[in-house]
Short mmCIF file of C-alpha atoms in Angstrom, two decimals:
data_model
loop_
_atom_site.label_atom_id
_atom_site.label_comp_id
_atom_site.label_asym_id
_atom_site.label_seq_id
_atom_site.Cartn_x
_atom_site.Cartn_y
_atom_site.Cartn_z
CA UNK A 13 132.97 120.58 130.58
CA UNK A 14 129.33 119.45 130.48
CA UNK A 15 128.75 116.96 127.66
CA UNK A 16 125.91 118.98 126.13
CA UNK A 17 128.01 122.17 126.12
CA UNK A 18 130.89 120.30 124.53
CA UNK A 19 128.66 118.97 121.75
CA UNK A 20 127.17 122.40 121.08
CA UNK A 21 130.57 124.06 121.01
CA UNK A 22 131.93 121.39 118.68
CA UNK A 23 128.96 121.77 116.34
CA UNK A 24 129.39 125.53 116.20
CA UNK A 25 133.11 125.22 115.55
CA UNK A 26 132.54 122.78 112.73
CA UNK A 27 129.78 124.89 111.22
CA UNK A 28 132.16 127.81 111.02
CA UNK A 29 134.99 125.88 109.44
CA UNK A 30 135.37 124.57 105.90
CA UNK A 31 135.77 120.86 106.46
CA UNK A 32 137.45 119.78 103.26
CA UNK A 33 137.39 116.09 102.36
CA UNK A 34 140.36 114.42 103.96
CA UNK A 35 140.76 117.06 106.69
CA UNK A 36 141.15 115.47 110.11
CA UNK A 37 139.28 116.94 113.05
CA UNK A 38 141.35 117.46 116.18
CA UNK A 39 140.35 115.38 119.16
CA UNK A 40 138.85 112.56 117.13
CA UNK A 41 139.28 109.03 118.38
CA UNK A 42 141.40 106.82 116.13
CA UNK A 43 142.39 108.67 112.95
CA UNK A 44 139.01 109.15 111.34
CA UNK A 45 139.01 111.99 108.84
CA UNK A 46 135.28 112.45 109.37
CA UNK A 47 133.82 113.91 112.55
CA UNK A 48 132.09 111.42 114.82
CA UNK A 49 128.67 112.72 113.82
CA UNK A 50 125.63 111.08 115.35
CA UNK A 51 122.02 111.52 114.39
CA UNK A 52 119.14 110.21 112.34
CA UNK A 53 117.85 109.43 108.89
CA UNK A 54 114.83 111.58 108.03
CA UNK A 55 112.49 109.94 105.53
CA UNK A 56 110.58 113.01 104.30
CA UNK A 57 111.58 112.36 100.65
CA UNK A 58 112.08 108.61 100.81
CA UNK A 59 109.01 107.67 98.76
CA UNK A 60 109.19 108.04 94.95
CA UNK A 61 105.61 109.34 95.11
CA UNK A 62 105.30 112.51 97.24
CA UNK A 63 101.59 111.77 97.76
CA UNK A 64 102.60 108.65 99.69
CA UNK A 65 105.41 110.26 101.65
CA UNK A 66 105.90 110.67 105.39
CA UNK A 67 104.70 113.61 107.42
CA UNK A 68 107.34 116.36 107.14
CA UNK A 69 109.91 116.58 109.91
CA UNK A 70 109.11 119.65 111.99
CA UNK A 71 111.49 122.31 113.23
CA UNK A 72 110.44 121.35 116.75
CA UNK A 73 111.68 117.80 116.13
CA UNK A 74 115.02 119.10 114.88
CA UNK A 75 115.28 121.16 118.05
CA UNK A 76 114.67 118.01 120.12
CA UNK A 77 117.48 116.25 118.28
CA UNK A 78 119.82 119.16 118.90
CA UNK A 79 118.83 119.46 122.56
CA UNK A 80 119.52 115.74 122.99
CA UNK A 81 123.05 116.23 121.63
CA UNK A 82 122.72 115.04 118.02
CA UNK A 83 124.47 116.87 115.19
CA UNK A 84 123.76 114.91 112.00
CA UNK A 85 120.88 114.08 109.71
CA UNK A 86 120.92 111.98 106.58
CA UNK A 87 118.19 112.60 104.00
CA UNK A 88 117.67 109.50 101.84
CA UNK A 89 115.89 110.76 98.72
CA UNK A 90 114.07 108.97 95.92
CA UNK A 91 114.87 111.01 92.79
CA UNK A 92 111.27 110.76 91.45
CA UNK A 93 110.13 112.63 94.58
CA UNK A 94 111.50 115.85 93.10
CA UNK A 95 110.55 115.33 89.45
CA UNK A 96 107.56 116.37 87.34
CA UNK A 97 106.13 113.57 85.17
CA UNK A 98 102.97 111.58 84.55
CA UNK A 99 102.90 109.23 87.55
CA UNK A 100 100.17 107.07 86.02
CA UNK A 101 102.81 105.68 83.65
CA UNK A 102 106.33 104.30 84.01
CA UNK A 103 108.96 107.02 83.90
CA UNK A 104 110.97 107.46 80.69
CA UNK A 105 114.70 108.28 80.45
CA UNK A 106 113.76 111.76 79.20
CA UNK A 107 111.51 112.47 82.18
CA UNK A 108 114.33 111.73 84.62
CA UNK A 109 115.65 115.23 83.85
CA UNK A 110 112.39 117.07 84.63
CA UNK A 111 113.19 118.71 87.97
CA UNK A 112 110.29 120.02 90.03
CA UNK A 113 111.65 123.23 91.54
CA UNK A 114 108.91 123.37 94.16
CA UNK A 115 109.93 119.92 95.41
CA UNK A 116 113.57 121.03 95.50
CA UNK A 117 112.48 123.99 97.62
CA UNK A 118 110.83 121.63 100.11
CA UNK A 119 114.05 119.66 100.41
CA UNK A 120 116.01 122.87 100.80
CA UNK A 121 113.64 123.97 103.56
CA UNK A 122 114.49 120.84 105.55
CA UNK A 123 118.21 121.35 104.95
CA UNK A 124 117.99 124.97 106.10
CA UNK A 125 116.06 124.01 109.24
CA UNK A 126 118.69 121.38 110.09
CA UNK A 127 121.46 123.93 109.59
CA UNK A 128 119.64 126.30 111.94
CA UNK A 129 120.25 123.74 114.68
CA UNK A 130 123.88 123.13 113.71
CA UNK A 131 123.18 119.77 112.11
CA UNK A 132 125.44 118.40 109.41
CA UNK A 133 123.25 117.31 106.50
CA UNK A 134 124.09 114.31 104.32
CA UNK A 135 122.06 114.26 101.11
CA UNK A 136 121.71 110.72 99.77
CA UNK A 137 120.19 109.26 96.62
CA UNK A 138 118.38 106.29 98.11
CA UNK A 139 116.78 105.76 94.71
CA UNK A 140 119.00 106.93 91.87
CA UNK A 141 118.28 106.74 88.14
CA UNK A 142 118.61 103.03 87.38
CA UNK A 143 119.13 101.66 90.89
CA UNK A 144 117.53 101.21 94.29
CA UNK A 145 117.95 98.55 96.94
CA UNK A 146 114.14 98.44 97.01
CA UNK A 147 111.84 97.68 94.09
CA UNK A 148 108.40 99.30 93.84
CA UNK A 149 109.17 101.89 91.15
CA UNK A 150 109.88 100.90 87.56
CA UNK A 151 113.37 102.00 86.56
CA UNK A 152 113.87 102.62 82.82
CA UNK A 153 117.47 101.37 82.80
CA UNK A 154 120.35 99.98 84.88
CA UNK A 155 122.77 102.39 86.55
CA UNK A 156 125.67 99.92 86.45
CA UNK A 157 125.42 98.96 82.78
CA UNK A 158 123.73 101.82 80.90
CA UNK A 159 125.57 105.05 80.08
CA UNK A 160 122.27 106.96 79.90
CA UNK A 161 121.59 106.05 83.51
CA UNK A 162 125.07 107.16 84.61
CA UNK A 163 124.65 110.44 82.72
CA UNK A 164 121.37 111.07 84.53
CA UNK A 165 122.97 110.14 87.86
CA UNK A 166 125.68 112.74 87.29
CA UNK A 167 123.10 115.32 86.20
CA UNK A 168 121.26 114.93 89.50
CA UNK A 169 124.39 115.21 91.59
CA UNK A 170 125.57 118.23 89.66
CA UNK A 171 122.19 119.84 90.34
CA UNK A 172 122.47 119.24 94.08
CA UNK A 173 126.10 120.36 94.16
CA UNK A 174 125.09 123.56 92.41
CA UNK A 175 122.23 124.07 94.89
CA UNK A 176 124.74 124.03 97.77
CA UNK A 177 127.73 125.43 95.92
CA UNK A 178 128.50 127.95 98.65
CA UNK A 179 127.80 125.72 101.67
CA UNK A 180 130.73 124.46 103.72
CA UNK A 181 131.56 120.77 103.87
CA UNK A 182 131.15 121.15 107.63
CA UNK A 183 127.46 121.59 106.95
CA UNK A 184 126.67 119.38 103.97
CA UNK A 185 127.94 116.22 102.30
CA UNK A 186 126.79 114.13 99.34
CA UNK A 187 126.20 110.41 99.88
CA UNK A 188 126.24 109.11 96.32
CA UNK A 189 124.11 105.97 96.31
CA UNK A 190 122.34 104.01 98.99
CA UNK A 191 123.49 100.40 99.50
CA UNK A 192 124.84 99.50 96.05
CA UNK A 193 124.74 95.98 94.66
CA UNK A 194 124.40 94.28 91.30
CA UNK A 195 120.93 92.91 90.67
CA UNK A 196 119.86 90.77 87.75
CA UNK A 197 116.58 92.67 87.34
CA UNK A 198 116.50 96.22 88.67
CA UNK A 199 112.72 96.01 89.08
CA UNK A 200 112.56 92.64 90.85
CA UNK A 201 113.26 92.85 94.57
CA UNK A 202 114.17 89.17 94.81
CA UNK A 203 116.23 88.73 91.66
CA UNK A 204 119.81 87.48 92.05
CA UNK A 205 122.11 89.95 93.76
CA UNK A 206 125.91 90.20 93.89
CA UNK A 207 128.76 92.63 94.56
CA UNK A 208 129.35 95.56 92.26
CA UNK A 209 132.66 94.94 90.44
CA UNK A 210 135.23 97.32 91.88
CA UNK A 211 136.09 98.91 88.55
CA UNK A 212 132.39 99.55 87.84
CA UNK A 213 131.87 101.22 91.21
CA UNK A 214 135.04 103.26 90.70
CA UNK A 215 133.82 104.50 87.31
CA UNK A 216 130.55 105.67 88.84
CA UNK A 217 132.25 107.33 91.82
CA UNK A 218 134.72 109.22 89.65
CA UNK A 219 132.02 110.41 87.26
CA UNK A 220 129.74 111.58 90.07
CA UNK A 221 132.53 113.22 92.08
CA UNK A 222 133.62 115.16 88.99
CA UNK A 223 130.03 116.34 88.49
CA UNK A 224 129.84 117.42 92.14
CA UNK A 225 133.25 119.04 92.47
CA UNK A 226 132.80 120.93 89.25
CA UNK A 227 130.63 123.25 91.36
CA UNK A 228 132.82 123.28 94.46
CA UNK A 229 136.14 121.38 94.62
CA UNK A 230 135.82 121.22 98.42
CA UNK A 231 132.50 119.35 98.47
CA UNK A 232 132.55 116.35 100.80
CA UNK A 233 131.53 113.08 99.10
CA UNK A 234 130.63 109.77 100.73
CA UNK A 235 130.21 106.36 99.07
CA UNK A 236 128.17 103.59 100.68
CA UNK A 237 129.92 100.25 101.09
CA UNK A 238 129.58 97.51 98.49
CA UNK A 239 127.24 94.55 99.03
CA UNK A 240 124.37 96.82 100.18
CA UNK A 241 126.59 98.92 102.40
CA UNK A 242 128.41 96.15 104.25
CA UNK A 243 131.78 95.86 102.49
CA UNK A 244 134.71 98.27 102.26
CA UNK A 245 135.42 99.47 98.70
CA UNK A 246 139.23 99.32 98.28
CA UNK A 247 138.92 100.56 94.68
CA UNK A 248 137.79 103.98 96.01
CA UNK A 249 140.37 104.38 98.78
CA UNK A 250 142.56 106.76 96.75
CA UNK A 251 139.74 109.00 95.48
CA UNK A 252 139.34 111.44 98.40
CA UNK A 253 135.88 109.99 99.03
CA UNK A 254 134.71 108.89 102.47
CA UNK A 255 132.89 105.59 102.91
CA UNK A 256 129.73 104.63 104.78
CA UNK A 257 129.14 101.33 106.57
CA UNK A 258 125.99 99.84 108.10
CA UNK A 259 124.89 98.83 111.58
CA UNK A 260 122.56 95.95 110.71
CA UNK A 261 124.81 92.92 111.26
CA UNK A 262 123.63 90.26 111.83
CA UNK A 263 120.35 90.60 109.98
CA UNK A 264 118.63 88.04 112.20
CA UNK A 265 118.82 90.70 114.93
CA UNK A 266 118.24 93.92 112.99
CA UNK A 267 115.60 92.61 110.58
CA UNK A 268 113.93 89.91 112.63
CA UNK A 269 110.66 88.93 110.90
CA UNK A 270 110.99 91.76 108.35
CA UNK A 271 109.04 90.56 105.28
CA UNK A 272 111.16 92.57 102.82
CA UNK A 273 114.37 91.00 104.13
CA UNK A 274 113.29 87.42 104.84
CA UNK A 275 111.57 84.96 102.53
CA UNK A 276 109.82 83.14 105.38
CA UNK A 277 109.53 85.67 108.23
CA UNK A 278 107.19 83.51 110.30
CA UNK A 279 109.73 80.71 110.62
CA UNK A 280 112.93 82.39 111.74
CA UNK A 281 114.64 81.56 115.05
CA UNK A 282 114.06 84.00 117.89
CA UNK A 283 117.10 86.24 118.34
CA UNK A 284 119.32 86.34 121.41
CA UNK A 285 122.33 88.49 122.24
CA UNK A 286 124.64 86.87 122.94
CA UNK A 287 123.50 83.34 122.27
CA UNK A 288 122.94 80.46 119.88
CA UNK A 289 120.47 81.40 117.14
CA UNK A 290 119.85 78.77 114.51
CA UNK A 291 123.18 77.46 113.29
CA UNK A 292 125.33 80.32 114.57
CA UNK A 293 126.43 81.80 117.87
CA UNK A 294 125.81 85.52 117.98
CA UNK A 295 128.28 87.58 119.99
CA UNK A 296 130.35 90.75 120.18
CA UNK A 297 133.22 88.82 118.60
CA UNK A 298 131.28 88.50 115.33
CA UNK A 299 130.73 92.27 115.33
CA UNK A 300 134.40 92.95 115.90
CA UNK A 301 135.22 90.71 112.95
CA UNK A 302 132.58 92.44 110.80
CA UNK A 303 133.83 95.97 111.53
CA UNK A 304 137.55 95.17 111.40
CA UNK A 305 137.90 96.09 107.67
CA UNK A 306 136.17 99.42 108.35
CA UNK A 307 138.43 100.17 111.28
CA UNK A 308 141.45 99.31 109.11
CA UNK A 309 140.10 101.72 106.47
CA UNK A 310 140.03 104.50 109.05
CA UNK A 311 143.65 103.73 109.95
CA UNK A 312 144.57 103.99 106.27
CA UNK A 313 143.30 107.56 106.19
CA UNK A 314 139.82 107.15 104.68
CA UNK A 315 136.92 108.84 106.45
CA UNK A 316 134.25 106.41 107.67
CA UNK A 317 130.73 106.98 109.00
CA UNK A 318 127.88 104.55 109.68
CA UNK A 319 125.09 106.05 107.58
CA UNK A 320 122.40 103.65 108.76
CA UNK A 321 121.90 101.45 111.80
CA UNK A 322 119.14 100.18 114.00
CA UNK A 323 116.58 97.45 114.41
CA UNK A 324 113.04 96.74 113.23
CA UNK A 325 110.34 96.65 115.85
CA UNK A 326 109.79 92.88 116.00
CA UNK A 327 113.12 92.13 117.70
CA UNK A 328 112.67 91.81 121.48
CA UNK A 329 113.61 95.18 122.91
CA UNK A 330 116.11 93.86 125.47
CA UNK A 331 117.89 91.88 122.74
CA UNK A 332 117.95 94.92 120.47
CA UNK A 333 119.46 97.18 123.14
CA UNK A 334 122.09 94.63 124.20
CA UNK A 335 123.19 94.09 120.58
CA UNK A 336 123.02 97.77 119.68
CA UNK A 337 125.14 98.75 122.66
CA UNK A 338 127.91 96.52 121.29
CA UNK A 339 127.52 97.93 117.78
CA UNK A 340 127.72 101.55 118.96
CA UNK A 341 130.56 100.83 121.37
CA UNK A 342 132.71 99.29 118.62
CA UNK A 343 131.98 102.13 116.21
CA UNK A 344 132.39 104.92 118.73
CA UNK A 345 135.59 103.58 120.27
CA UNK A 346 137.11 103.71 116.79
CA UNK A 347 135.98 107.25 116.06
CA UNK A 348 133.12 106.26 113.76
CA UNK A 349 129.84 108.16 114.06
CA UNK A 350 126.40 106.80 113.26
CA UNK A 351 122.93 107.68 112.01
CA UNK A 352 119.90 105.74 113.25
CA UNK A 353 117.37 104.58 110.70
CA UNK A 354 115.07 106.42 111.54
CA UNK A 355 113.93 109.24 113.86
CA UNK A 356 110.17 108.55 113.92
CA UNK A 357 108.76 105.22 112.76
CA UNK A 358 109.25 101.48 113.17
CA UNK A 359 113.04 101.74 113.64
CA UNK A 360 112.97 105.07 115.47
CA UNK A 361 113.06 106.60 118.93
CA UNK A 362 109.56 107.97 118.38
CA UNK A 363 106.40 106.00 117.52
CA UNK A 364 108.14 102.70 116.81
CA UNK A 365 105.06 100.58 117.57
CA UNK A 366 106.91 97.98 119.62
CA UNK A 367 104.81 95.66 121.77
CA UNK A 368 107.33 95.36 124.60
CA UNK A 369 108.24 98.99 125.39
CA UNK A 370 106.82 101.19 128.14
CA UNK A 371 106.73 104.38 126.07
CA UNK A 372 107.06 107.84 127.53
CA UNK A 373 104.62 110.46 126.30
CA UNK A 374 106.60 113.13 124.46
CA UNK A 375 104.47 116.00 123.16
CA UNK A 376 101.92 113.57 121.75
CA UNK A 377 104.53 111.09 120.49
CA UNK A 378 105.57 107.79 122.05
CA UNK A 379 109.23 108.05 123.07
CA UNK A 380 111.47 105.00 123.52
CA UNK A 381 113.47 106.50 126.36
CA UNK A 382 115.76 103.49 126.78
CA UNK A 383 116.83 103.65 123.13
CA UNK A 384 117.32 107.42 123.30
CA UNK A 385 119.45 107.06 126.43
CA UNK A 386 121.62 104.47 124.68
CA UNK A 387 122.10 106.72 121.65
CA UNK A 388 123.00 109.69 123.83
CA UNK A 389 125.57 107.57 125.69
CA UNK A 390 127.73 107.49 122.57
#
């Protein structure tokens, strides 16, 4: 069977079936309870201020993704993007509940367009009440320590679960919180960071899953790994919640010279793959070690997906592709799907603004054909 036909038939079959959490899909590699979805993060609602947001993803772009064989999109949302409040002032705990229905409709429009092309949609709170991996918006409380923040978090997830109450888990899932960690000051990007205590993460996951499954007990829920998405969460393994890893290891490759990830971006060693970089030797073996706990989690019966992966545009392209081929090969050979951060933009297949790529013109966009070919390979 032609690969494209197989992907389309699989997508249609999944779209017509109620994929309950914990239901294995026949034909999957390893024993992953999640399908081996592959696709992109779409950043339409990533900014807390809609006026500063990205250009909306078009239906034509979703068709390109589908035609290329992709069947998954993740929508990382900043909760203030769909609220009504005075943006000239810091948000208050009361204003966190002020839903802007017109903004919700815009999100729903993107979800519906993705479903038209048989894409599974993963809704994610990239910025939740009281937590975000990124600073830049003043949070009124701390999600991990303040009950009011947890109550608001559950309110938002109940709202989204209600919005898609009658949509199959084959078509939509709820990714609770992007890249959780403990941070000393929720509004200081560089304040001390540590792991979320397992019992604290478990409390949040149970509360949110109850708020979601109150609307539909079959809703599929995903929790990002601890330590900003990198570590398996054993405390959630019995909760019928899938887990999401990351494809950014090691950071010297994926975030080379990224100013938000490196204190001194101008003085970092040039990456190689494989090769000696600074005080460490970078190789496939380090990736196999990194993903081993995730592969073990799959074998224990917990669904796993890689919700984000990719590389910023300052890494030499040949190094990026060599490293990324190993990342995707390890994930794919163990039945784990992936979602590139992002579709269009500095990490994407379109308009990534790299200096060392011979781009192909694609309907007015600059297409990184080598990256697209690598993604389609898996």
